[in-house]
Amino acid sequence: MSKERLDTLQSWYVEGQHDKIVEAIEQLPESERDYEIVGHYGRALNNLGRYTEALQQLLLVEHQGRQDATWNWRIGYSYFYLHQWEKALSAFEQFDRLEPGDADVDKYIEACRDFMVRQAAAIKEIARVPFRERDFSQFWETSDYADKSYVEAQPTAEMIASIEEELGYKLPADYIWLMQQQNGGVPVNICFPTAVSTSWAEDHVAITGIMGIGREKDYSLGGSLGSRFMQEEWGYPDIGVVLCDCPSAGHDVIMLDYRVCGRDGEPAVVHVDQEAGYWVTFLAPNFATFITGLVNEEVFDTSEQDKLDDLDKVEHAQFSSLLQSLCQKAGGIDRIEAVIRNICTRIVEDKGYFAFHADELSMLMYDIQFWLYTGLNPEVTRADYLTEYEKMIALGQGFSTGGYAPGFVSGWLDERIKQGAIVDRRGVLSFTAVAREQLVDKLTAIESGLGN
């Protein structure tokens, strides 16, 4: 291929336009795809998460690439994200022999070795006590929240088949078996150790609950906040099935990953991080290993420090530019910023962290934000408000929850409309005069209780 065309491919790589690289190369006859072109092709496929295709292409030029550090890096990368640790380790070690001292390669080598040790230990543990012979009598936490949001009736064969058809994947047999004992819920042990850092912690991920097989509960596979919702509304990749939600309220999830095994095979379990461009982190080779590997949060407990950090945040952190502007122009409450900080301090004291859900204080904060926003933007539509909402507290800098679940916000809005507190006049939303007056009275009462 000409130098000009190679330079173009390289510029697309720098710009992150990997799909353009793939499209351009696929238009070339195979007779024109030399070693260098195949390398560009494999790299682009890797960067698009198409690891199996990348591997197939790179293996076509294996005889030329064995002594090329770059080829070993690319094929090691493919093997790594296909969870083939031994082959990935071999490729990365060959790279290190050819070009020693690369810090990124050193990290991958360490991760491969760690995954291999963990996988061997997990296999040994499963062999010691087979999954279905384990005692799960103390596995689930008993709570009204779990019953309301997760626990479905025992799945019938018809329901299992229906959910599998809807999602397009065959569910793991051990998952189905466990759901037949209790169909979804919140486990007592909610943390899973990791070999690499994630958006949640340096050494583990945490889950909120495990989705059951059904459609009745919000957090079931076919529920309103289930697998398809997370993929269609939150953009999670179609690599399998969303299995668990996480405490980030939608910004990371646990998925069953079918990329290697196919839609009817035994999927791996992975962590997918929306905040890092849907970065996929391998957790376990199968569902049984994931479940038996869950540990209690006390092993990683930082809750006291997290609470102190969030208390400091809600007391001192700077408001987002939008929220600050809205507060400065708010009518009727002189110390609205202090009122907001007071309410959010109570939220952190109650929950142990800063987040809005469907509790009374969170609903009050949804009311306040809507009141502030519509005070300056009286012609707001539902779509416009839900878009602007995240700029106030949810994803702002400083004084921020650091994430949110859109379902809670839209749920609050639907509830207020149902109650008649918010009206929709030809697509324009607003509080009624009575609802606005009641909210201001409530905030005035809070303001009067504040110290100087």
CSV table of C-alpha atoms in Angstrom, one decimal:
chain,number,residue,atom,x,y,z
A,1,MET,CA,0.0,0.0,0.0
A,2,SER,CA,1.2,3.5,-0.8
A,3,LYS,CA,2.7,5.7,1.9
A,4,GLU,CA,-0.1,8.2,1.5
A,5,ARG,CA,-2.7,5.6,2.2
A,6,LEU,CA,-0.8,4.3,5.2
A,7,ASP,CA,-0.5,7.8,6.5
A,8,THR,CA,-4.2,8.2,6.2
A,9,LEU,CA,-4.8,5.0,8.2
A,10,GLN,CA,-2.5,6.3,10.9
A,11,SER,CA,-4.2,9.6,11.0
A,12,TRP,CA,-7.6,7.9,11.4
A,13,TYR,CA,-6.1,5.8,14.2
A,14,VAL,CA,-4.9,9.0,16.1
A,15,GLU,CA,-8.4,10.5,15.6
A,16,GLY,CA,-10.0,7.3,17.0
A,17,GLN,CA,-11.8,6.6,13.7
A,18,HIS,CA,-11.3,2.9,13.8
A,19,ASP,CA,-14.4,2.1,11.8
A,20,LYS,CA,-13.1,4.1,8.9
A,21,ILE,CA,-9.9,2.0,9.0
A,22,VAL,CA,-11.9,-1.2,8.9
A,23,GLU,CA,-14.1,0.0,6.1
A,24,ALA,CA,-11.2,1.2,3.9
A,25,ILE,CA,-9.3,-2.1,4.4
A,26,GLU,CA,-12.3,-4.3,3.7
A,27,GLN,CA,-12.7,-2.6,0.4
A,28,LEU,CA,-9.2,-3.7,-0.7
A,29,PRO,CA,-8.8,-7.1,-2.5
A,30,GLU,CA,-7.2,-9.6,-0.2
A,31,SER,CA,-4.2,-9.7,-2.6
A,32,GLU,CA,-3.4,-6.1,-1.6
A,33,ARG,CA,-3.6,-6.7,2.1
A,34,ASP,CA,0.1,-7.1,3.0
A,35,TYR,CA,1.6,-7.6,6.5
A,36,GLU,CA,1.4,-3.9,7.4
A,37,ILE,CA,-2.2,-3.6,6.2
A,38,VAL,CA,-3.3,-6.7,8.2
A,39,GLY,CA,-1.6,-5.1,11.2
A,40,HIS,CA,-3.7,-1.9,10.8
A,41,TYR,CA,-6.8,-4.0,10.3
A,42,GLY,CA,-6.2,-6.1,13.4
A,43,ARG,CA,-5.5,-3.0,15.5
A,44,ALA,CA,-8.7,-1.3,14.4
A,45,LEU,CA,-10.8,-4.4,15.0
A,46,ASN,CA,-9.3,-4.7,18.5
A,47,ASN,CA,-10.1,-1.0,19.2
A,48,LEU,CA,-13.7,-1.6,18.1
A,49,GLY,CA,-13.9,-4.6,20.5
A,50,ARG,CA,-14.1,-7.1,17.7
A,51,TYR,CA,-11.4,-9.3,19.2
A,52,THR,CA,-12.3,-12.6,17.6
A,53,GLU,CA,-12.1,-11.0,14.1
A,54,ALA,CA,-8.9,-9.2,15.0
A,55,LEU,CA,-7.4,-12.5,16.2
A,56,GLN,CA,-8.4,-14.2,12.9
A,57,GLN,CA,-6.7,-11.5,10.8
A,58,LEU,CA,-3.5,-11.4,12.9
A,59,LEU,CA,-3.1,-15.1,12.8
A,60,LEU,CA,-3.0,-14.9,9.0
A,61,VAL,CA,0.4,-13.3,9.2
A,62,GLU,CA,1.7,-15.2,12.2
A,63,HIS,CA,4.8,-16.4,10.5
A,64,GLN,CA,5.9,-12.8,9.8
A,65,GLY,CA,4.8,-11.5,13.2
A,66,ARG,CA,6.5,-13.9,15.6
A,67,GLN,CA,9.6,-11.7,15.9
A,68,ASP,CA,7.7,-8.4,15.6
A,69,ALA,CA,7.0,-6.7,19.0
A,70,THR,CA,4.0,-4.8,17.6
A,71,TRP,CA,2.4,-7.9,16.2
A,72,ASN,CA,2.8,-9.7,19.6
A,73,TRP,CA,1.3,-6.7,21.3
A,74,ARG,CA,-1.8,-6.7,19.1
A,75,ILE,CA,-2.4,-10.5,19.2
A,76,GLY,CA,-1.8,-10.5,23.0
A,77,TYR,CA,-4.4,-7.7,23.3
A,78,SER,CA,-6.9,-9.9,21.3
A,79,TYR,CA,-6.2,-12.9,23.5
A,80,PHE,CA,-6.4,-10.9,26.7
A,81,TYR,CA,-9.9,-9.6,26.0
A,82,LEU,CA,-11.0,-13.0,24.8
A,83,HIS,CA,-10.0,-14.2,28.3
A,84,GLN,CA,-7.3,-16.6,26.9
A,85,TRP,CA,-4.8,-15.7,29.5
A,86,GLU,CA,-2.0,-18.2,28.7
A,87,LYS,CA,-1.9,-17.2,25.1
A,88,ALA,CA,-2.0,-13.6,26.0
A,89,LEU,CA,0.8,-14.0,28.5
A,90,SER,CA,2.9,-15.8,25.9
A,91,ALA,CA,2.5,-12.9,23.4
A,92,PHE,CA,3.2,-10.2,25.9
A,93,GLU,CA,6.3,-12.0,27.2
A,94,GLN,CA,7.5,-12.3,23.6
A,95,PHE,CA,7.0,-8.6,23.2
A,96,ASP,CA,9.0,-8.0,26.4
A,97,ARG,CA,11.8,-10.1,25.1
A,98,LEU,CA,11.9,-8.1,21.9
A,99,GLU,CA,11.4,-4.7,23.4
A,100,PRO,CA,11.9,-4.9,27.2
A,101,GLY,CA,10.8,-2.3,29.7
A,102,ASP,CA,7.3,-1.3,28.4
A,103,ALA,CA,5.2,-0.3,31.4
A,104,ASP,CA,1.9,-1.1,29.7
A,105,VAL,CA,3.0,-4.6,28.7
A,106,ASP,CA,4.3,-5.2,32.3
A,107,LYS,CA,0.8,-4.5,33.6
A,108,TYR,CA,-0.8,-6.9,31.1
A,109,ILE,CA,1.7,-9.6,32.0
A,110,GLU,CA,1.0,-9.1,35.7
A,111,ALA,CA,-2.8,-9.1,35.0
A,112,CYS,CA,-2.5,-12.3,33.0
A,113,ARG,CA,-0.7,-14.1,35.7
A,114,ASP,CA,-3.1,-12.9,38.3
A,115,PHE,CA,-6.1,-14.0,36.3
A,116,MET,CA,-4.6,-17.4,35.8
A,117,VAL,CA,-4.0,-17.9,39.5
A,118,ARG,CA,-7.5,-16.7,40.3
A,119,GLN,CA,-9.1,-19.0,37.7
A,120,ALA,CA,-7.1,-22.0,38.9
A,121,ALA,CA,-8.2,-21.3,42.5
A,122,ALA,CA,-11.9,-20.8,41.4
A,123,ILE,CA,-11.8,-24.1,39.5
A,124,LYS,CA,-10.4,-25.9,42.5
A,125,GLU,CA,-13.0,-24.4,44.8
A,126,ILE,CA,-15.9,-25.4,42.5
A,127,ALA,CA,-14.4,-28.9,42.2
A,128,ARG,CA,-14.3,-29.0,46.1
A,129,VAL,CA,-18.0,-28.3,46.5
A,130,PRO,CA,-20.1,-28.5,43.3
A,131,PHE,CA,-22.2,-25.4,42.8
A,132,ARG,CA,-25.6,-27.0,43.2
A,133,GLU,CA,-24.5,-28.8,46.3
A,134,ARG,CA,-23.7,-25.6,48.1
A,135,ASP,CA,-25.8,-24.2,50.9
A,136,PHE,CA,-27.6,-21.1,49.6
A,137,SER,CA,-29.9,-20.8,52.6
A,138,GLN,CA,-28.1,-17.7,53.8
A,139,PHE,CA,-27.2,-16.3,50.4
A,140,TRP,CA,-30.0,-13.8,50.0
A,141,GLU,CA,-30.7,-10.7,52.1
A,142,THR,CA,-34.3,-10.4,53.3
A,143,SER,CA,-35.7,-6.9,52.8
A,144,ASP,CA,-38.8,-5.1,51.6
A,145,TYR,CA,-36.7,-3.3,49.0
A,146,ALA,CA,-35.4,-6.6,47.5
A,147,ASP,CA,-39.0,-8.1,47.5
A,148,LYS,CA,-40.3,-5.0,45.8
A,149,SER,CA,-37.6,-4.4,43.2
A,150,TYR,CA,-36.1,-7.8,42.4
A,151,VAL,CA,-37.7,-11.0,43.6
A,152,GLU,CA,-40.0,-12.6,41.0
A,153,ALA,CA,-42.2,-15.7,41.2
A,154,GLN,CA,-40.4,-18.9,40.5
A,155,PRO,CA,-39.7,-19.0,36.7
A,156,THR,CA,-41.7,-21.4,34.6
A,157,ALA,CA,-40.1,-23.2,31.6
A,158,GLU,CA,-42.3,-21.0,29.4
A,159,MET,CA,-41.0,-17.8,31.1
A,160,ILE,CA,-37.4,-18.9,30.8
A,161,ALA,CA,-37.9,-19.6,27.1
A,162,SER,CA,-39.7,-16.3,26.6
A,163,ILE,CA,-36.9,-14.3,28.2
A,164,GLU,CA,-34.2,-16.1,26.3
A,165,GLU,CA,-36.0,-15.4,23.1
A,166,GLU,CA,-36.5,-11.7,24.0
A,167,LEU,CA,-32.8,-11.2,24.9
A,168,GLY,CA,-31.4,-13.5,22.2
A,169,TYR,CA,-29.2,-15.5,24.5
A,170,LYS,CA,-29.4,-18.9,26.2
A,171,LEU,CA,-29.2,-18.3,30.0
A,172,PRO,CA,-26.6,-20.3,32.0
A,173,ALA,CA,-27.9,-23.5,33.5
A,174,ASP,CA,-26.5,-22.6,36.9
A,175,TYR,CA,-28.1,-19.2,36.8
A,176,ILE,CA,-31.5,-20.8,36.0
A,177,TRP,CA,-31.0,-23.3,38.8
A,178,LEU,CA,-30.3,-20.6,41.4
A,179,MET,CA,-33.2,-18.5,40.2
A,180,GLN,CA,-35.4,-21.5,40.7
A,181,GLN,CA,-34.4,-21.4,44.4
A,182,GLN,CA,-35.1,-17.7,44.6
A,183,ASN,CA,-35.8,-15.7,41.5
A,184,GLY,CA,-33.6,-12.6,41.9
A,185,GLY,CA,-32.8,-10.4,44.9
A,186,VAL,CA,-30.0,-8.8,46.9
A,187,PRO,CA,-27.3,-11.1,48.1
A,188,VAL,CA,-25.7,-10.8,51.5
A,189,ASN,CA,-22.3,-10.7,49.8
A,190,ILE,CA,-22.2,-8.0,47.2
A,191,CYS,CA,-18.5,-7.5,46.3
A,192,PHE,CA,-16.3,-9.3,43.8
A,193,PRO,CA,-12.5,-9.0,44.0
A,194,THR,CA,-10.7,-7.9,40.8
A,195,ALA,CA,-7.2,-8.1,39.5
A,196,VAL,CA,-7.3,-4.6,38.1
A,197,SER,CA,-8.8,-1.3,39.3
A,198,THR,CA,-12.3,-0.3,38.2
A,199,SER,CA,-14.4,2.9,38.4
A,200,TRP,CA,-15.7,1.5,41.7
A,201,ALA,CA,-12.5,0.6,43.5
A,202,GLU,CA,-8.9,-0.4,43.0
A,203,ASP,CA,-9.5,-4.1,44.0
A,204,HIS,CA,-13.2,-4.9,43.6
A,205,VAL,CA,-16.6,-4.2,42.1
A,206,ALA,CA,-19.9,-4.1,44.0
A,207,ILE,CA,-23.4,-5.0,43.0
A,208,THR,CA,-26.8,-3.8,44.2
A,209,GLY,CA,-28.7,-6.9,43.2
A,210,ILE,CA,-29.1,-9.9,40.9
A,211,MET,CA,-31.8,-9.7,38.2
A,212,GLY,CA,-34.3,-12.6,38.2
A,213,ILE,CA,-36.0,-14.2,35.2
A,214,GLY,CA,-39.2,-12.3,34.6
A,215,ARG,CA,-40.9,-9.0,33.7
A,216,GLU,CA,-42.8,-7.9,36.7
A,217,LYS,CA,-40.1,-6.4,38.9
A,218,ASP,CA,-38.1,-3.3,37.8
A,219,TYR,CA,-34.8,-5.1,38.3
A,220,SER,CA,-35.5,-8.4,36.5
A,221,LEU,CA,-34.1,-9.4,33.1
A,222,GLY,CA,-37.2,-8.3,31.3
A,223,GLY,CA,-38.2,-5.5,33.7
A,224,SER,CA,-38.5,-1.8,33.2
A,225,LEU,CA,-34.9,-1.3,34.3
A,226,GLY,CA,-33.7,-4.7,33.1
A,227,SER,CA,-31.2,-5.9,30.5
A,228,ARG,CA,-32.8,-4.4,27.3
A,229,PHE,CA,-33.4,-1.1,29.1
A,230,MET,CA,-29.7,-0.8,30.1
A,231,GLN,CA,-28.6,-1.6,26.5
A,232,GLU,CA,-31.2,0.5,24.6
A,233,GLU,CA,-31.4,3.5,27.0
A,234,TRP,CA,-27.9,3.5,28.5
A,235,GLY,CA,-26.0,2.3,25.5
A,236,TYR,CA,-24.4,-0.9,27.0
A,237,PRO,CA,-22.9,-3.1,24.3
A,238,ASP,CA,-24.7,-6.1,22.9
A,239,ILE,CA,-22.2,-8.6,24.1
A,240,GLY,CA,-24.8,-10.5,26.2
A,241,VAL,CA,-27.1,-10.0,29.2
A,242,VAL,CA,-27.1,-7.4,31.9
A,243,LEU,CA,-27.1,-9.5,35.1
A,244,CYS,CA,-26.6,-7.1,38.0
A,245,ASP,CA,-27.0,-3.4,38.6
A,246,CYS,CA,-24.4,-1.6,40.7
A,247,PRO,CA,-24.5,1.2,43.3
A,248,SER,CA,-23.5,3.8,40.7
A,249,ALA,CA,-27.2,3.9,39.6
A,250,GLY,CA,-26.5,2.9,36.0
A,251,HIS,CA,-23.0,4.0,35.3
A,252,ASP,CA,-21.6,0.4,35.6
A,253,VAL,CA,-23.2,-3.0,35.4
A,254,ILE,CA,-22.3,-6.7,35.6
A,255,MET,CA,-23.0,-8.6,32.3
A,256,LEU,CA,-22.9,-12.2,31.0
A,257,ASP,CA,-20.4,-12.0,28.1
A,258,TYR,CA,-21.2,-14.3,25.2
A,259,ARG,CA,-18.5,-13.0,22.8
A,260,VAL,CA,-16.3,-16.0,23.0
A,261,CYS,CA,-18.9,-18.8,23.6
A,262,GLY,CA,-21.6,-17.6,21.2
A,263,ARG,CA,-25.3,-17.0,22.0
A,264,ASP,CA,-25.9,-20.6,23.2
A,265,GLY,CA,-22.7,-21.2,25.1
A,266,GLU,CA,-21.4,-20.7,28.7
A,267,PRO,CA,-20.8,-17.0,29.1
A,268,ALA,CA,-18.1,-15.3,31.2
A,269,VAL,CA,-19.0,-12.6,33.7
A,270,VAL,CA,-17.7,-9.1,33.2
A,271,HIS,CA,-17.9,-5.6,34.6
A,272,VAL,CA,-18.8,-2.9,32.0
A,273,ASP,CA,-18.0,0.7,32.9
A,274,GLN,CA,-20.0,3.3,31.0
A,275,GLU,CA,-17.9,6.1,32.4
A,276,ALA,CA,-14.8,4.6,30.8
A,277,GLY,CA,-16.3,4.2,27.4
A,278,TYR,CA,-18.0,0.9,28.3
A,279,TRP,CA,-14.7,-0.6,29.2
A,280,VAL,CA,-15.0,-4.4,29.9
A,281,THR,CA,-13.2,-6.0,32.8
A,282,PHE,CA,-13.2,-9.8,33.1
A,283,LEU,CA,-14.4,-11.1,36.4
A,284,ALA,CA,-15.2,-14.8,36.2
A,285,PRO,CA,-15.2,-17.6,33.5
A,286,ASN,CA,-18.8,-18.5,34.3
A,287,PHE,CA,-21.8,-17.6,36.5
A,288,ALA,CA,-21.1,-20.3,39.2
A,289,THR,CA,-17.6,-18.9,39.7
A,290,PHE,CA,-18.9,-15.4,40.0
A,291,ILE,CA,-21.5,-16.3,42.6
A,292,THR,CA,-19.1,-18.4,44.7
A,293,GLY,CA,-16.5,-15.6,44.5
A,294,LEU,CA,-18.8,-12.9,46.0
A,295,VAL,CA,-17.5,-11.6,49.4
A,296,ASN,CA,-18.9,-9.4,52.0
A,297,GLU,CA,-18.5,-5.7,51.7
A,298,GLU,CA,-16.8,-5.6,55.1
A,299,VAL,CA,-13.7,-7.0,53.4
A,300,PHE,CA,-13.4,-3.7,51.5
A,301,ASP,CA,-15.4,-1.4,53.9
A,302,THR,CA,-14.6,2.2,53.4
A,303,SER,CA,-18.1,3.4,54.2
A,304,GLU,CA,-17.1,5.6,57.1
A,305,GLN,CA,-14.6,7.5,55.2
A,306,ASP,CA,-16.9,7.7,52.1
A,307,LYS,CA,-19.6,9.1,54.3
A,308,LEU,CA,-17.2,11.7,55.8
A,309,ASP,CA,-16.0,12.6,52.3
A,310,ASP,CA,-19.6,13.1,51.1
A,311,LEU,CA,-20.5,15.1,54.1
A,312,ASP,CA,-17.6,17.4,53.4
A,313,LYS,CA,-18.7,17.6,49.7
A,314,VAL,CA,-22.3,18.6,50.4
A,315,GLU,CA,-21.2,21.2,53.0
A,316,HIS,CA,-18.4,22.8,51.1
A,317,ALA,CA,-18.1,21.8,47.4
A,318,GLN,CA,-18.9,24.4,44.8
A,319,PHE,CA,-22.3,24.2,42.9
A,320,SER,CA,-22.3,23.6,39.2
A,321,SER,CA,-22.5,26.8,37.1
A,322,LEU,CA,-26.1,26.0,36.2
A,323,LEU,CA,-27.2,25.3,39.7
A,324,GLN,CA,-25.3,28.4,41.1
A,325,SER,CA,-27.0,30.6,38.5
A,326,LEU,CA,-30.5,29.2,39.3
A,327,CYS,CA,-30.0,29.7,43.0
A,328,GLN,CA,-28.8,33.3,42.6
A,329,LYS,CA,-32.0,34.1,40.7
A,330,ALA,CA,-34.5,32.1,42.8
A,331,GLY,CA,-37.4,34.1,44.2
A,332,GLY,CA,-39.0,33.5,47.6
A,333,ILE,CA,-36.1,31.8,49.4
A,334,ASP,CA,-33.1,34.0,50.4
A,335,ARG,CA,-30.8,31.2,51.5
A,336,ILE,CA,-31.7,28.5,49.0
A,337,GLU,CA,-28.1,27.3,48.7
A,338,ALA,CA,-28.0,26.7,52.5
A,339,VAL,CA,-31.3,24.9,52.3
A,340,ILE,CA,-30.1,22.6,49.6
A,341,ARG,CA,-26.9,21.8,51.5
A,342,ASN,CA,-29.0,21.1,54.6
A,343,ILE,CA,-31.3,18.6,52.8
A,344,CYS,CA,-28.4,16.9,51.1
A,345,THR,CA,-26.5,16.6,54.4
A,346,ARG,CA,-29.6,14.8,55.8
A,347,ILE,CA,-29.5,12.5,52.7
A,348,VAL,CA,-25.9,11.6,53.3
A,349,GLU,CA,-26.6,11.0,57.1
A,350,ASP,CA,-29.5,8.7,56.2
A,351,LYS,CA,-27.8,6.7,53.4
A,352,GLY,CA,-24.2,7.0,54.2
A,353,TYR,CA,-23.4,8.4,50.8
A,354,PHE,CA,-24.7,11.1,48.4
A,355,ALA,CA,-27.3,9.9,46.0
A,356,PHE,CA,-30.9,10.5,45.0
A,357,HIS,CA,-33.3,7.6,44.7
A,358,ALA,CA,-37.1,7.5,45.4
A,359,ASP,CA,-37.1,8.3,49.1
A,360,GLU,CA,-38.8,11.4,50.5
A,361,LEU,CA,-35.7,13.7,50.7
A,362,SER,CA,-34.6,12.7,47.2
A,363,MET,CA,-38.1,13.5,45.9
A,364,LEU,CA,-37.8,16.9,47.6
A,365,MET,CA,-34.5,17.5,45.8
A,366,TYR,CA,-36.1,16.6,42.5
A,367,ASP,CA,-38.9,19.2,43.3
A,368,ILE,CA,-36.3,21.9,44.2
A,369,GLN,CA,-34.3,21.4,41.0
A,370,PHE,CA,-37.5,21.5,38.9
A,371,TRP,CA,-38.7,24.6,40.7
A,372,LEU,CA,-35.4,26.4,40.3
A,373,TYR,CA,-35.1,25.5,36.6
A,374,THR,CA,-38.6,26.3,35.5
A,375,GLY,CA,-38.4,29.6,37.4
A,376,LEU,CA,-36.0,30.8,34.7
A,377,ASN,CA,-37.1,28.5,31.9
A,378,PRO,CA,-40.9,28.6,31.9
A,379,GLU,CA,-41.3,27.0,28.5
A,380,VAL,CA,-39.5,23.8,29.3
A,381,THR,CA,-40.6,20.4,27.8
A,382,ARG,CA,-40.2,17.0,29.3
A,383,ALA,CA,-37.4,16.1,27.0
A,384,ASP,CA,-35.6,19.4,27.5
A,385,TYR,CA,-35.8,19.1,31.3
A,386,LEU,CA,-34.6,15.5,31.4
A,387,THR,CA,-31.6,16.6,29.3
A,388,GLU,CA,-30.8,19.6,31.4
A,389,TYR,CA,-31.3,17.8,34.7
A,390,GLU,CA,-27.9,16.1,34.8
A,391,LYS,CA,-26.1,19.5,34.5
A,392,MET,CA,-27.4,20.7,37.9
A,393,ILE,CA,-26.3,18.1,40.5
A,394,ALA,CA,-26.2,14.6,38.9
A,395,LEU,CA,-23.1,15.0,36.7
A,396,GLY,CA,-21.8,18.5,37.7
A,397,GLN,CA,-18.4,19.2,39.1
A,398,GLY,CA,-17.9,19.5,42.9
A,399,PHE,CA,-21.3,19.4,44.5
A,400,SER,CA,-22.5,16.3,42.6
A,401,THR,CA,-23.8,12.8,43.1
A,402,GLY,CA,-21.4,11.7,40.4
A,403,GLY,CA,-24.2,9.8,38.5
A,404,TYR,CA,-27.9,9.1,38.5
A,405,ALA,CA,-30.5,6.6,37.2
A,406,PRO,CA,-32.8,8.4,34.7
A,407,GLY,CA,-35.6,6.1,35.8
A,408,PHE,CA,-35.7,7.7,39.2
A,409,VAL,CA,-36.1,11.2,37.6
A,410,SER,CA,-38.7,10.2,35.1
A,411,GLY,CA,-40.5,8.2,37.8
A,412,TRP,CA,-40.6,11.3,40.0
A,413,LEU,CA,-41.9,13.4,37.2
A,414,ASP,CA,-44.6,10.8,36.3
A,415,GLU,CA,-45.6,10.7,40.0
A,416,ARG,CA,-45.9,14.5,40.3
A,417,ILE,CA,-48.0,14.7,37.1
A,418,LYS,CA,-50.2,11.9,38.4
A,419,GLN,CA,-50.7,13.8,41.7
A,420,GLY,CA,-51.6,16.9,39.8
A,421,ALA,CA,-48.6,18.9,41.2
A,422,ILE,CA,-47.0,19.3,37.8
A,423,VAL,CA,-49.2,20.0,34.7
A,424,ASP,CA,-48.4,19.4,31.1
A,425,ARG,CA,-49.9,22.1,28.9
A,426,ARG,CA,-49.3,21.4,25.2
A,427,GLY,CA,-45.9,19.8,26.1
A,428,VAL,CA,-44.8,22.6,28.5
A,429,LEU,CA,-44.3,21.5,32.1
A,430,SER,CA,-44.9,23.6,35.2
A,431,PHE,CA,-45.8,23.3,38.9
A,432,THR,CA,-49.3,24.4,39.7
A,433,ALA,CA,-49.6,27.5,41.8
A,434,VAL,CA,-50.7,25.5,44.8
A,435,ALA,CA,-47.8,23.0,44.5
A,436,ARG,CA,-45.3,25.8,44.0
A,437,GLU,CA,-46.6,27.6,47.1
A,438,GLN,CA,-46.5,24.4,49.2
A,439,LEU,CA,-42.9,23.8,48.2
A,440,VAL,CA,-41.8,27.3,49.0
A,441,ASP,CA,-43.5,27.0,52.4
A,442,LYS,CA,-41.6,23.8,53.1
A,443,LEU,CA,-38.3,25.4,52.1
A,444,THR,CA,-39.1,28.5,54.1
A,445,ALA,CA,-39.6,26.3,57.2
A,446,ILE,CA,-36.2,24.6,56.6
A,447,GLU,CA,-34.6,28.0,56.1
A,448,SER,CA,-36.0,29.3,59.3
A,449,GLY,CA,-34.4,26.4,61.2
A,450,LEU,CA,-30.9,27.1,59.9
A,451,GLY,CA,-28.4,28.8,62.1
A,452,ASN,CA,-26.8,32.1,61.1
